[in-house]
Amino acid sequence: MTSLPPGIILLAGALVLPWLPRNAQATGALVLPALGLVQLLFLSEGTFPAIELAGLSLLPVRVDRLSLVFGYIFHIAAFIAALYALHVRDTTQHVAAMLYVGSAVGAVFAGDLITLFIYWEVTALASVFLIFASRTEQAYRAGIRYLVVQVGSGVLLLSGILIHYHHSGSLSFDQLIDPGGSLGEANPGVWLIFVAFGIKCAFPFLHNWLQDAYPKASVTGAVFLSAFTTKLAVYALARAFPGTEVLIGIGVVMTLFPIFFAVIENDLRKVLCYSLNNQLGFMVVGIGIGTELALNGAVAHAFVHILYKALLFMSMGAVLYRTGTIRASDLGGLYRSMPWTTAFCIVGAMSISAFPLFSGFVAKSLTLSAVIEGHYVLTFIGLLIASAGVMEHSGIKIPYFAFFGHDSGIRCREAPFHMCLAMGLAAILCIGIGWFPEPLYAILPYPVVYQPYADFGHSLTQLQLLLFAALAFAVLLRSGLYPPERTTINLDTDWWYRRLTPRLLCFGTKHVVLARDILAEATRFTGRSLMRAVLRHYGTEGTLARTWPTGSMVFWVAVLLAASLILYYV
């Protein structure tokens, strides 16, 4: 099995799933990531043989510590998500999910840019079916918008690869700018590749596909989506652009801007999407700093984020599955009906808030320590504000409005056993990594000598920050200053293509039609005037239609002949 390229088990298995009985497809989808993980555990570092294709030397598989850590967590997340989806009897969802996971795994082991591009596009095409699986008009429209953005990212990536190859003659998927170099000194191809990665990583102003599409996905599809697309982009940035300082500023903005939108958002799965943007910002900052500690922090954060974000999406998916709604204004009091889901959601909330003894703390501490070591003062302040913000909108808002708050009167059954089992497995990992981070540190790209709990002051500072955020939430809520939950659709920068562009097109079309009508009327008026002039001369009563005397005709012929002779001789 070790001779097989990573991801091939998932991809080949996805093609076999449709031939299985419908009741066995979910079990098959559960077995595939388990087999793939076993393969990775026995895979040694190094490269597979290169392939010569059309005069190009391609390296489809490159195994190192960076790719292995993403390979491990992708398989773990796929197993947990498949366990969560064990009740699904939809061939399309199972096949799309396994193709999606397999292509994401293949991408993180790609050694050349062409192989990366192929897997990049397969992830886009496969994942969109997890959005379409909701089978609603909103999901279809969101899926089309998602597909346009993702394919656009692929087009930019391919264009960048071709230009970069023209300039450098290399297709190797390694660091694309020199260590300590500036992105401004790179060739245009590298810029296009950077933007393509930025779209998939949901950079500011390129992020709205995430909040638009993920909440429209199926209950189980959103769990798969939360784990792979954006983390694949984080991996690509860590591989190609470590130490690119512009990423520090981008990352800080990513951590801050979602706070406002998450606070006013009523759809709790959309709140999770904004917090996903927030957490990606921490990873991008770590990649931008580029030191070994910072890169370890970014990778560790991606690892644990996949787990606790999947746990939060699973808990909200269970609420949606049992109640039929995910709007905060319609929920509340569910801790009575869904106590296990409530407990698992709180574990996810504590983890994403980076409470000590939870997984988020041991990963985020690496990045914050790298920021302090690099003396990035403004960056550190921004990340502290963002940490308080994520505590508010994911650590408190999600569990409070879903399970506590006002009693909505909804009484339902607890989530199915297999859903609770999947959430329990993710929760155990979140707590286990928080208590014993050494196994995670051991698989990071660079050697780690770090004790997150050795400095009690750091733990105390984090606790004070989080407790202050909780106090602020309570004060705002009790004083009535906290934004009320309303059944509205909030738009941010997607307003320009969901509202402004259609209105401009409507305005332009209306004026084009008006101009066409004016032009048509002018043409008709000119035509009528011309016809009247013609009829005035050539009509039955026109000048040229009259009978002329023969003598007059002879006279004018003589005049014309005389004029011709004079002109000829002159």
Coordinates of C-alpha atoms in Angstrom, one line a residue:
M1 CA 0.0 0.0 0.0
T2 CA 2.9 2.3 0.6
S3 CA 3.7 2.3 -3.1
L4 CA 0.4 4.0 -3.8
P5 CA 0.2 7.8 -4.1
P6 CA -1.5 9.3 -1.1
G7 CA -5.2 10.1 -1.8
I8 CA -5.5 7.4 -4.5
I9 CA -7.3 5.1 -2.1
L10 CA -10.0 7.7 -1.5
L11 CA -10.3 8.7 -5.2
A12 CA -10.5 5.1 -6.4
G13 CA -12.9 4.2 -3.6
A14 CA -15.1 7.1 -4.5
L15 CA -15.6 5.6 -8.0
V16 CA -16.5 2.2 -6.4
L17 CA -19.1 3.6 -4.0
P18 CA -21.9 3.9 -6.6
W19 CA -21.7 0.2 -7.3
L20 CA -22.3 -0.7 -3.7
P21 CA -25.8 -1.2 -2.3
R22 CA -27.2 2.1 -1.1
N23 CA -27.2 1.0 2.6
A24 CA -23.5 0.1 2.3
Q25 CA -22.2 3.3 0.7
A26 CA -22.0 5.2 4.0
T27 CA -20.0 2.4 5.6
G28 CA -17.7 2.3 2.5
A29 CA -17.2 6.1 2.9
L30 CA -16.2 5.5 6.5
V31 CA -13.7 2.7 5.7
L32 CA -11.8 4.7 2.9
P33 CA -10.2 7.4 5.1
A34 CA -9.3 4.7 7.7
L35 CA -7.4 2.8 5.0
G36 CA -5.8 6.0 3.7
L37 CA -4.6 6.9 7.2
V38 CA -3.1 3.5 7.7
Q39 CA -1.2 4.0 4.4
L40 CA 0.2 7.3 5.6
L41 CA 1.4 5.9 8.9
F42 CA 3.7 3.5 7.0
L43 CA 4.7 6.1 4.4
S44 CA 8.3 7.3 4.7
E45 CA 9.6 10.7 3.8
G46 CA 11.0 11.2 0.3
T47 CA 9.7 11.5 -3.2
F48 CA 8.1 9.1 -5.6
P49 CA 9.6 8.8 -9.1
A50 CA 9.2 11.7 -11.5
I51 CA 7.1 11.4 -14.6
E52 CA 8.0 12.8 -18.0
L53 CA 5.0 14.2 -19.7
A54 CA 5.0 16.3 -22.9
G55 CA 8.6 17.3 -22.2
L56 CA 7.8 18.3 -18.6
S57 CA 9.3 16.6 -15.6
L58 CA 6.4 16.2 -13.0
L59 CA 6.7 15.1 -9.4
P60 CA 3.2 13.9 -8.5
V61 CA 4.2 12.8 -4.9
R62 CA 6.5 14.5 -2.5
V63 CA 6.4 13.3 1.2
D64 CA 7.8 15.5 3.9
R65 CA 6.8 16.6 7.4
L66 CA 4.7 19.5 6.2
S67 CA 2.7 17.4 3.8
L68 CA 2.4 14.5 6.3
V69 CA 0.8 16.6 9.1
F70 CA -1.9 17.9 6.7
G71 CA -2.3 14.4 5.4
Y72 CA -2.9 13.0 8.9
I73 CA -5.5 15.6 9.9
F74 CA -7.3 15.4 6.5
H75 CA -7.8 11.6 7.0
I76 CA -8.9 12.0 10.6
A77 CA -11.4 14.8 9.7
A78 CA -12.7 12.7 6.8
F79 CA -13.3 9.7 9.1
I80 CA -15.1 11.8 11.7
A81 CA -17.2 13.5 9.0
A82 CA -18.1 10.2 7.4
L83 CA -19.1 8.8 10.8
Y84 CA -21.3 11.8 11.3
A85 CA -22.9 11.2 7.8
L86 CA -23.5 7.5 8.4
H87 CA -27.3 8.0 8.1
V88 CA -27.1 9.6 4.7
R89 CA -28.5 7.6 1.8
D90 CA -27.4 9.8 -1.0
T91 CA -24.9 8.4 -3.5
T92 CA -23.9 11.8 -4.8
Q93 CA -22.9 13.1 -1.4
H94 CA -20.8 10.1 -0.5
V95 CA -19.0 10.1 -3.9
A96 CA -18.5 13.9 -3.9
A97 CA -17.2 13.8 -0.3
M98 CA -14.6 11.1 -1.0
L99 CA -13.5 12.8 -4.3
Y100 CA -13.2 16.0 -2.4
V101 CA -11.1 14.6 0.4
G102 CA -9.0 12.5 -2.0
S103 CA -8.1 15.4 -4.2
A104 CA -7.3 17.6 -1.1
V105 CA -4.9 14.9 0.1
G106 CA -3.4 14.5 -3.3
A107 CA -2.8 18.3 -3.4
V108 CA -0.9 18.4 -0.2
F109 CA 1.5 15.7 -1.5
A110 CA 1.9 17.3 -4.9
G111 CA 5.5 18.0 -5.8
D112 CA 4.9 20.1 -8.9
L113 CA 2.5 22.9 -9.8
I114 CA 0.7 21.1 -12.6
T115 CA -0.2 18.2 -10.3
L116 CA -1.3 20.8 -7.7
F117 CA -3.5 22.5 -10.3
I118 CA -5.3 19.3 -11.3
Y119 CA -6.1 18.4 -7.7
W120 CA -7.0 22.1 -7.0
E121 CA -9.7 21.9 -9.7
V122 CA -11.1 18.5 -8.6
T123 CA -11.6 19.9 -5.1
A124 CA -13.7 22.7 -6.5
L125 CA -15.8 20.5 -8.8
A126 CA -16.4 17.8 -6.2
S127 CA -17.1 20.1 -3.2
V128 CA -19.9 22.0 -5.0
F129 CA -22.1 18.9 -5.0
L130 CA -22.1 19.0 -1.2
I131 CA -23.8 22.4 -1.6
F132 CA -26.2 21.3 -4.3
A133 CA -27.1 18.3 -2.1
S134 CA -29.4 20.6 0.0
R135 CA -31.6 20.6 -3.1
T136 CA -33.0 24.1 -2.6
E137 CA -33.1 27.1 -4.9
Q138 CA -30.9 29.1 -2.5
A139 CA -28.3 26.2 -2.4
Y140 CA -28.3 26.0 -6.2
R141 CA -27.6 29.7 -6.6
A142 CA -25.0 29.7 -3.9
G143 CA -23.4 26.7 -5.4
I144 CA -23.1 28.3 -8.8
R145 CA -21.5 31.4 -7.2
Y146 CA -19.1 29.2 -5.3
L147 CA -18.2 27.3 -8.4
V148 CA -17.5 30.5 -10.4
V149 CA -15.2 31.7 -7.6
Q150 CA -13.4 28.4 -7.2
V151 CA -12.9 27.8 -11.0
G152 CA -11.7 31.4 -11.2
S153 CA -9.1 30.6 -8.6
G154 CA -8.0 27.7 -10.8
V155 CA -7.8 29.8 -13.9
L156 CA -5.6 32.3 -12.1
L157 CA -3.5 29.4 -10.7
L158 CA -3.0 27.9 -14.2
S159 CA -2.2 31.3 -15.7
G160 CA 0.3 32.0 -13.0
I161 CA 2.0 28.6 -13.4
L162 CA 2.5 29.1 -17.1
I163 CA 3.9 32.6 -16.7
H164 CA 6.1 31.4 -13.8
Y165 CA 7.4 28.5 -15.9
H166 CA 8.1 30.9 -18.8
H167 CA 10.2 33.1 -16.4
S168 CA 11.9 30.5 -14.3
G169 CA 11.7 27.3 -16.3
S170 CA 10.6 25.4 -13.1
L171 CA 7.4 23.7 -12.1
S172 CA 8.5 22.7 -8.7
F173 CA 6.0 23.4 -5.9
D174 CA 8.4 24.9 -3.4
Q175 CA 9.0 28.4 -2.0
L176 CA 8.3 30.7 -4.9
I177 CA 10.1 33.8 -3.6
D178 CA 13.6 33.9 -2.1
P179 CA 14.0 33.8 1.6
G180 CA 13.7 37.4 2.9
G181 CA 12.6 38.5 -0.6
S182 CA 9.6 40.6 -1.3
L183 CA 6.5 39.7 -3.2
G184 CA 7.0 42.9 -5.2
E185 CA 10.1 41.5 -6.7
A186 CA 8.5 38.3 -7.9
N187 CA 7.4 37.7 -11.5
P188 CA 3.7 38.2 -12.5
G189 CA 3.2 34.5 -12.5
V190 CA 4.0 34.3 -8.8
W191 CA 1.6 37.2 -8.2
L192 CA -1.2 35.3 -9.9
I193 CA -0.5 32.1 -7.9
F194 CA -0.5 34.2 -4.7
V195 CA -4.0 35.6 -5.6
A196 CA -5.3 32.1 -6.5
F197 CA -4.2 30.9 -3.1
G198 CA -5.7 34.0 -1.5
I199 CA -9.1 33.3 -3.0
K200 CA -9.2 29.8 -1.6
C201 CA -7.9 31.0 1.7
A202 CA -10.7 33.7 1.9
F203 CA -8.5 36.8 2.0
P204 CA -10.4 40.0 2.8
F205 CA -12.6 41.1 -0.1
L206 CA -12.1 37.6 -1.6
H207 CA -13.9 35.8 1.2
N208 CA -17.6 36.0 0.6
W209 CA -17.9 32.7 -1.2
L210 CA -17.3 31.1 2.2
Q211 CA -20.2 32.8 4.1
D212 CA -22.4 32.5 1.0
A213 CA -22.0 28.8 0.2
Y214 CA -21.1 26.9 3.4
P215 CA -24.3 27.7 5.3
K216 CA -26.3 26.5 2.3
A217 CA -24.7 23.1 2.2
S218 CA -26.3 19.9 3.5
V219 CA -26.1 19.1 7.2
T220 CA -23.2 16.7 6.6
G221 CA -21.7 18.6 3.6
A222 CA -20.9 21.6 5.7
V223 CA -18.7 19.5 8.0
F224 CA -16.6 18.3 5.1
L225 CA -16.4 21.8 3.6
S226 CA -15.2 23.3 6.8
A227 CA -12.1 21.1 6.9
F228 CA -10.5 21.0 3.5
T229 CA -10.7 23.9 1.1
T230 CA -9.4 26.7 3.2
K231 CA -6.8 24.4 5.0
L232 CA -5.5 23.3 1.6
A233 CA -4.9 27.0 0.8
V234 CA -3.1 27.4 4.2
Y235 CA -0.9 24.5 3.3
A236 CA -0.2 26.0 -0.2
L237 CA 0.8 29.4 1.4
A238 CA 3.0 27.7 4.0
R239 CA 4.7 25.8 1.2
A240 CA 5.1 28.6 -1.4
F241 CA 5.1 31.9 0.6
P242 CA 6.6 31.4 4.1
G243 CA 8.1 34.7 5.4
T244 CA 6.1 36.9 3.0
E245 CA 5.5 39.9 5.2
V246 CA 2.5 41.2 3.4
L247 CA 0.7 38.1 4.8
I248 CA 1.1 39.5 8.3
G249 CA -1.1 42.5 7.6
I250 CA -3.6 40.4 5.6
G251 CA -3.8 37.9 8.4
V252 CA -4.5 40.6 11.1
V253 CA -7.3 42.1 8.9
M254 CA -8.7 38.6 8.5
T255 CA -8.8 38.1 12.3
L256 CA -10.6 41.4 12.9
F257 CA -13.2 42.1 10.3
P258 CA -15.4 39.0 10.8
I259 CA -16.1 40.0 14.5
F260 CA -18.6 42.7 13.6
F261 CA -20.5 40.5 11.0
A262 CA -20.5 37.5 13.3
V263 CA -22.1 39.5 16.2
I264 CA -25.0 40.7 14.0
E265 CA -25.5 37.5 12.1
N266 CA -28.6 35.4 12.9
D267 CA -27.7 32.2 11.0
L268 CA -25.5 30.3 13.4
R269 CA -23.7 28.3 10.7
K270 CA -22.9 31.6 9.0
V271 CA -21.5 32.8 12.3
L272 CA -19.2 29.8 12.2
C273 CA -18.1 30.8 8.7
Y274 CA -17.1 34.2 10.0
S275 CA -15.2 32.7 12.9
L276 CA -13.5 30.4 10.3
N277 CA -12.2 33.5 8.6
N278 CA -11.0 34.8 11.9
Q279 CA -9.1 31.6 12.7
L280 CA -7.5 31.5 9.2
G281 CA -6.1 35.0 9.9
F282 CA -4.0 33.6 12.8
M283 CA -2.6 30.9 10.5
V284 CA -1.8 33.5 7.8
V285 CA 0.0 35.7 10.3
G286 CA 2.2 32.8 11.3
I287 CA 3.0 32.0 7.7
G288 CA 3.9 35.7 7.1
I289 CA 6.3 35.8 10.0
G290 CA 7.9 32.7 8.6
T291 CA 10.1 31.6 11.5
E292 CA 10.2 27.9 12.4
L293 CA 8.1 28.7 15.6
A294 CA 5.6 30.7 13.6
L295 CA 5.2 28.1 10.9
N296 CA 4.8 25.4 13.5
G297 CA 2.1 27.6 15.1
A298 CA 0.3 28.0 11.8
V299 CA 0.4 24.3 11.0
A300 CA -0.6 23.3 14.6
H301 CA -3.5 25.8 14.4
A302 CA -4.7 24.4 11.2
F303 CA -4.6 20.9 12.7
V304 CA -6.6 21.7 15.8
H305 CA -8.9 24.1 14.0
I306 CA -10.1 21.4 11.6
L307 CA -11.1 19.4 14.7
Y308 CA -12.9 22.0 16.8
K309 CA -14.5 23.7 13.8
A310 CA -15.8 20.4 12.6
L311 CA -17.1 19.8 16.1
L312 CA -19.0 23.1 16.1
F313 CA -20.4 22.5 12.6
M314 CA -21.5 19.0 13.7
S315 CA -23.3 20.4 16.7
M316 CA -25.0 23.1 14.7
G317 CA -25.8 20.5 12.0
A318 CA -27.4 18.2 14.7
V319 CA -29.5 21.2 15.8
L320 CA -30.6 21.8 12.2
Y321 CA -31.2 18.1 11.6
R322 CA -33.5 17.8 14.6
T323 CA -35.2 21.2 14.6
G324 CA -35.2 22.3 11.0
T325 CA -33.8 25.7 11.7
I326 CA -30.4 27.2 12.6
R327 CA -31.5 30.8 13.2
A328 CA -30.6 32.1 16.6
S329 CA -33.9 34.0 16.9
D330 CA -35.8 30.7 16.6
L331 CA -33.6 28.6 19.0
G332 CA -33.0 28.4 22.7
G333 CA -33.5 26.0 25.5
L334 CA -32.3 23.0 23.6
Y335 CA -30.0 21.9 26.4
R336 CA -33.1 20.1 27.8
S337 CA -33.6 18.1 24.6
M338 CA -30.1 17.7 23.4
P339 CA -27.7 17.6 26.4
W340 CA -25.0 15.6 24.7
T341 CA -24.9 17.9 21.7
T342 CA -24.8 20.9 24.1
A343 CA -21.8 19.4 26.0
F344 CA -19.9 18.7 22.7
C345 CA -20.7 22.2 21.5
I346 CA -19.3 23.8 24.7
V347 CA -16.1 21.7 24.2
G348 CA -15.8 23.1 20.7
A349 CA -16.5 26.6 21.9
M350 CA -13.8 26.4 24.6
S351 CA -11.3 25.0 22.1
I352 CA -11.9 27.7 19.5
S353 CA -11.6 30.4 22.3
A354 CA -8.2 29.0 23.2
F355 CA -9.1 28.2 26.9
P356 CA -6.1 26.7 28.7
L357 CA -6.3 22.8 28.6
F358 CA -8.1 22.9 25.3
S359 CA -6.5 22.3 21.9
G360 CA -6.8 25.9 20.6
F361 CA -4.6 27.2 23.4
V362 CA -1.6 24.9 22.7
A363 CA -1.7 25.8 19.0
K364 CA -2.4 29.6 19.2
S365 CA 0.3 30.0 21.9
L366 CA 2.9 29.0 19.3
T367 CA 1.8 31.8 17.0
L368 CA 1.5 34.4 19.7
S369 CA 5.0 33.5 21.0
A370 CA 6.4 33.9 17.5
V371 CA 4.7 37.4 17.3
I372 CA 6.3 38.4 20.6
E373 CA 9.7 37.1 19.6
G374 CA 9.5 39.1 16.3
H375 CA 8.5 42.3 18.2
Y376 CA 5.3 42.7 16.1
V377 CA 3.6 45.0 18.6
L378 CA 0.6 46.1 16.5
T379 CA 0.1 42.6 15.3
F380 CA 0.1 41.3 18.8
I381 CA -2.5 43.9 19.9
G382 CA -4.7 43.0 16.8
L383 CA -4.5 39.3 17.6
L384 CA -5.5 39.9 21.3
I385 CA -8.6 41.9 20.1
A386 CA -9.4 39.1 17.7
S387 CA -9.0 36.5 20.5
A388 CA -11.6 38.3 22.6
G389 CA -13.8 38.6 19.5
V390 CA -13.8 34.9 18.7
M391 CA -14.6 34.2 22.4
E392 CA -17.7 36.4 22.0
H393 CA -19.1 35.1 18.7
S394 CA -18.1 31.5 18.8
G395 CA -17.2 30.8 22.4
I396 CA -20.4 32.3 23.8
K397 CA -22.9 33.3 21.1
I398 CA -23.1 29.9 19.5
P399 CA -23.8 27.8 22.6
Y400 CA -25.8 30.5 24.3
F401 CA -28.4 31.2 21.6
A402 CA -28.7 27.6 20.4
F403 CA -29.0 25.8 23.7
F404 CA -29.6 28.4 26.5
G405 CA -30.9 32.0 26.2
H406 CA -34.7 32.3 25.9
D407 CA -36.7 29.0 25.8
S408 CA -38.0 28.7 22.3
G409 CA -40.3 25.9 23.3
I410 CA -38.7 23.5 20.8
R411 CA -38.7 19.9 22.2
C412 CA -36.9 17.3 20.1
R413 CA -34.9 14.2 20.3
E414 CA -31.1 14.0 20.9
A415 CA -28.9 13.7 17.8
P416 CA -28.6 10.2 16.4
F417 CA -26.1 8.0 18.1
H418 CA -23.6 8.0 15.2
M419 CA -23.7 11.8 15.2
C420 CA -23.0 11.9 18.9
L421 CA -20.2 9.4 18.5
A422 CA -18.5 11.6 15.8
M423 CA -18.9 14.7 18.0
G424 CA -17.6 12.8 21.0
L425 CA -14.5 11.6 19.1
A426 CA -13.7 15.2 18.0
A427 CA -14.3 16.5 21.5
I428 CA -11.9 13.8 23.0
L429 CA -9.2 14.9 20.5
C430 CA -9.8 18.6 21.4
I431 CA -9.4 17.9 25.1
G432 CA -6.6 15.3 24.7
I433 CA -4.5 17.7 22.6
G434 CA -5.0 20.4 25.1
W435 CA -3.8 18.2 28.0
F436 CA -1.1 16.4 26.1
P437 CA 0.2 18.6 23.2
E438 CA 3.5 16.7 22.8
P439 CA 2.2 14.2 20.2
L440 CA 1.0 17.1 18.0
Y441 CA 4.3 19.0 18.5
A442 CA 6.2 15.8 17.5
I443 CA 4.7 15.8 14.0
L444 CA 5.1 19.5 13.2
P445 CA 7.4 20.5 10.3
Y446 CA 10.2 21.7 12.6
P447 CA 11.5 20.5 15.9
V448 CA 9.6 22.0 18.8
V449 CA 11.0 22.9 22.2
Y450 CA 7.9 24.6 23.7
Q451 CA 5.9 24.2 26.9
P452 CA 2.6 26.0 26.6
Y453 CA 1.9 25.8 30.4
A454 CA 5.4 26.5 31.6
D455 CA 4.7 30.2 31.7
F456 CA 1.8 30.6 34.1
G457 CA 1.6 34.3 33.2
H458 CA 0.6 33.4 29.6
S459 CA -2.2 31.1 30.8
L460 CA -3.3 33.7 33.3
T461 CA -3.3 36.5 30.7
Q462 CA -5.4 34.3 28.3
L463 CA -7.9 33.5 31.0
Q464 CA -8.2 37.2 32.0
L465 CA -8.8 38.1 28.3
L466 CA -11.5 35.5 27.8
L467 CA -13.2 36.2 31.1
F468 CA -13.3 39.9 30.2
A469 CA -14.9 39.0 26.8
A470 CA -17.5 36.9 28.7
L471 CA -18.2 39.8 31.1
A472 CA -18.6 42.2 28.2
F473 CA -21.1 39.9 26.5
A474 CA -23.1 39.6 29.7
V475 CA -23.2 43.3 30.4
L476 CA -24.2 44.1 26.8
L477 CA -26.9 41.5 26.8
R478 CA -28.4 42.6 30.2
S479 CA -28.2 46.3 29.2
G480 CA -29.9 45.6 25.9
L481 CA -27.0 47.0 23.9
Y482 CA -26.2 43.6 22.4
P483 CA -27.5 43.5 18.7
P484 CA -30.8 41.6 18.7
E485 CA -31.1 38.5 16.6
R486 CA -33.2 39.3 13.6
T487 CA -34.4 37.2 10.7
T488 CA -32.5 39.2 8.1
I489 CA -29.8 38.5 5.5
N490 CA -26.6 40.4 6.2
L491 CA -24.3 41.2 3.3
D492 CA -20.8 42.5 3.5
T493 CA -18.5 42.9 0.5
D494 CA -20.6 40.4 -1.5
W495 CA -23.1 43.3 -1.7
W496 CA -21.3 44.5 -4.8
Y497 CA -22.0 41.4 -6.9
R498 CA -25.3 40.4 -5.2
R499 CA -26.9 43.8 -5.1
L500 CA -24.9 46.5 -6.9
T501 CA -24.0 44.6 -10.0
P502 CA -27.6 43.4 -10.7
R503 CA -28.9 46.9 -10.2
L504 CA -26.3 48.4 -12.5
L505 CA -27.1 45.8 -15.1
C506 CA -30.8 46.5 -14.7
F507 CA -30.2 50.3 -14.9
G508 CA -27.9 49.8 -18.0
T509 CA -30.4 47.5 -19.7
K510 CA -33.2 49.9 -19.1
H511 CA -31.3 52.8 -20.6
V512 CA -30.1 50.7 -23.5
V513 CA -33.7 49.9 -24.2
L514 CA -34.6 53.5 -23.9
A515 CA -31.8 54.5 -26.3
R516 CA -32.9 51.8 -28.7
D517 CA -36.5 53.1 -28.7
I518 CA -35.3 56.7 -29.3
L519 CA -33.1 55.5 -32.2
A520 CA -35.9 53.5 -33.7
E521 CA -38.3 56.4 -33.5
A522 CA -35.6 58.7 -35.1
T523 CA -35.1 56.1 -37.8
R524 CA -38.8 55.8 -38.5
F525 CA -39.1 59.6 -38.7
T526 CA -36.2 59.9 -41.1
G527 CA -37.6 57.1 -43.2
R528 CA -41.0 58.8 -43.4
S529 CA -39.5 62.2 -44.3
L530 CA -37.4 60.5 -47.0
M531 CA -40.4 58.7 -48.4
R532 CA -42.4 61.9 -48.5
A533 CA -39.6 63.7 -50.4
V534 CA -39.3 60.8 -52.9
L535 CA -43.1 60.7 -53.4
R536 CA -43.1 64.5 -53.9
H537 CA -40.8 64.1 -56.9
Y538 CA -41.5 60.5 -58.2
G539 CA -45.1 59.9 -57.0
T540 CA -48.1 59.9 -59.3
E541 CA -48.6 63.6 -58.6
G542 CA -44.8 64.3 -58.3
T543 CA -42.8 66.7 -60.5
L544 CA -41.1 64.0 -62.5
A545 CA -44.3 62.1 -63.1
R546 CA -45.9 65.0 -65.0
T547 CA -46.2 65.1 -68.9
W548 CA -43.8 67.6 -70.3
P549 CA -44.3 69.4 -73.7
T550 CA -42.0 68.1 -76.5
G551 CA -40.7 71.6 -77.3
S552 CA -39.6 72.1 -73.7
M553 CA -37.8 68.8 -73.7
V554 CA -35.9 69.6 -76.9
F555 CA -35.0 73.0 -75.5
W556 CA -33.4 71.5 -72.4
V557 CA -31.6 68.8 -74.4
A558 CA -30.0 71.5 -76.5
V559 CA -29.0 73.5 -73.4
L560 CA -27.3 70.4 -71.9
L561 CA -25.6 69.5 -75.2
A562 CA -24.2 73.1 -75.6
A563 CA -23.0 73.0 -72.0
S564 CA -21.2 69.7 -72.7
L565 CA -19.4 71.1 -75.8
I566 CA -18.3 74.2 -74.0
L567 CA -16.9 72.2 -71.1
Y568 CA -15.1 69.8 -73.4
Y569 CA -13.3 72.5 -75.4
V570 CA -12.6 74.6 -72.5

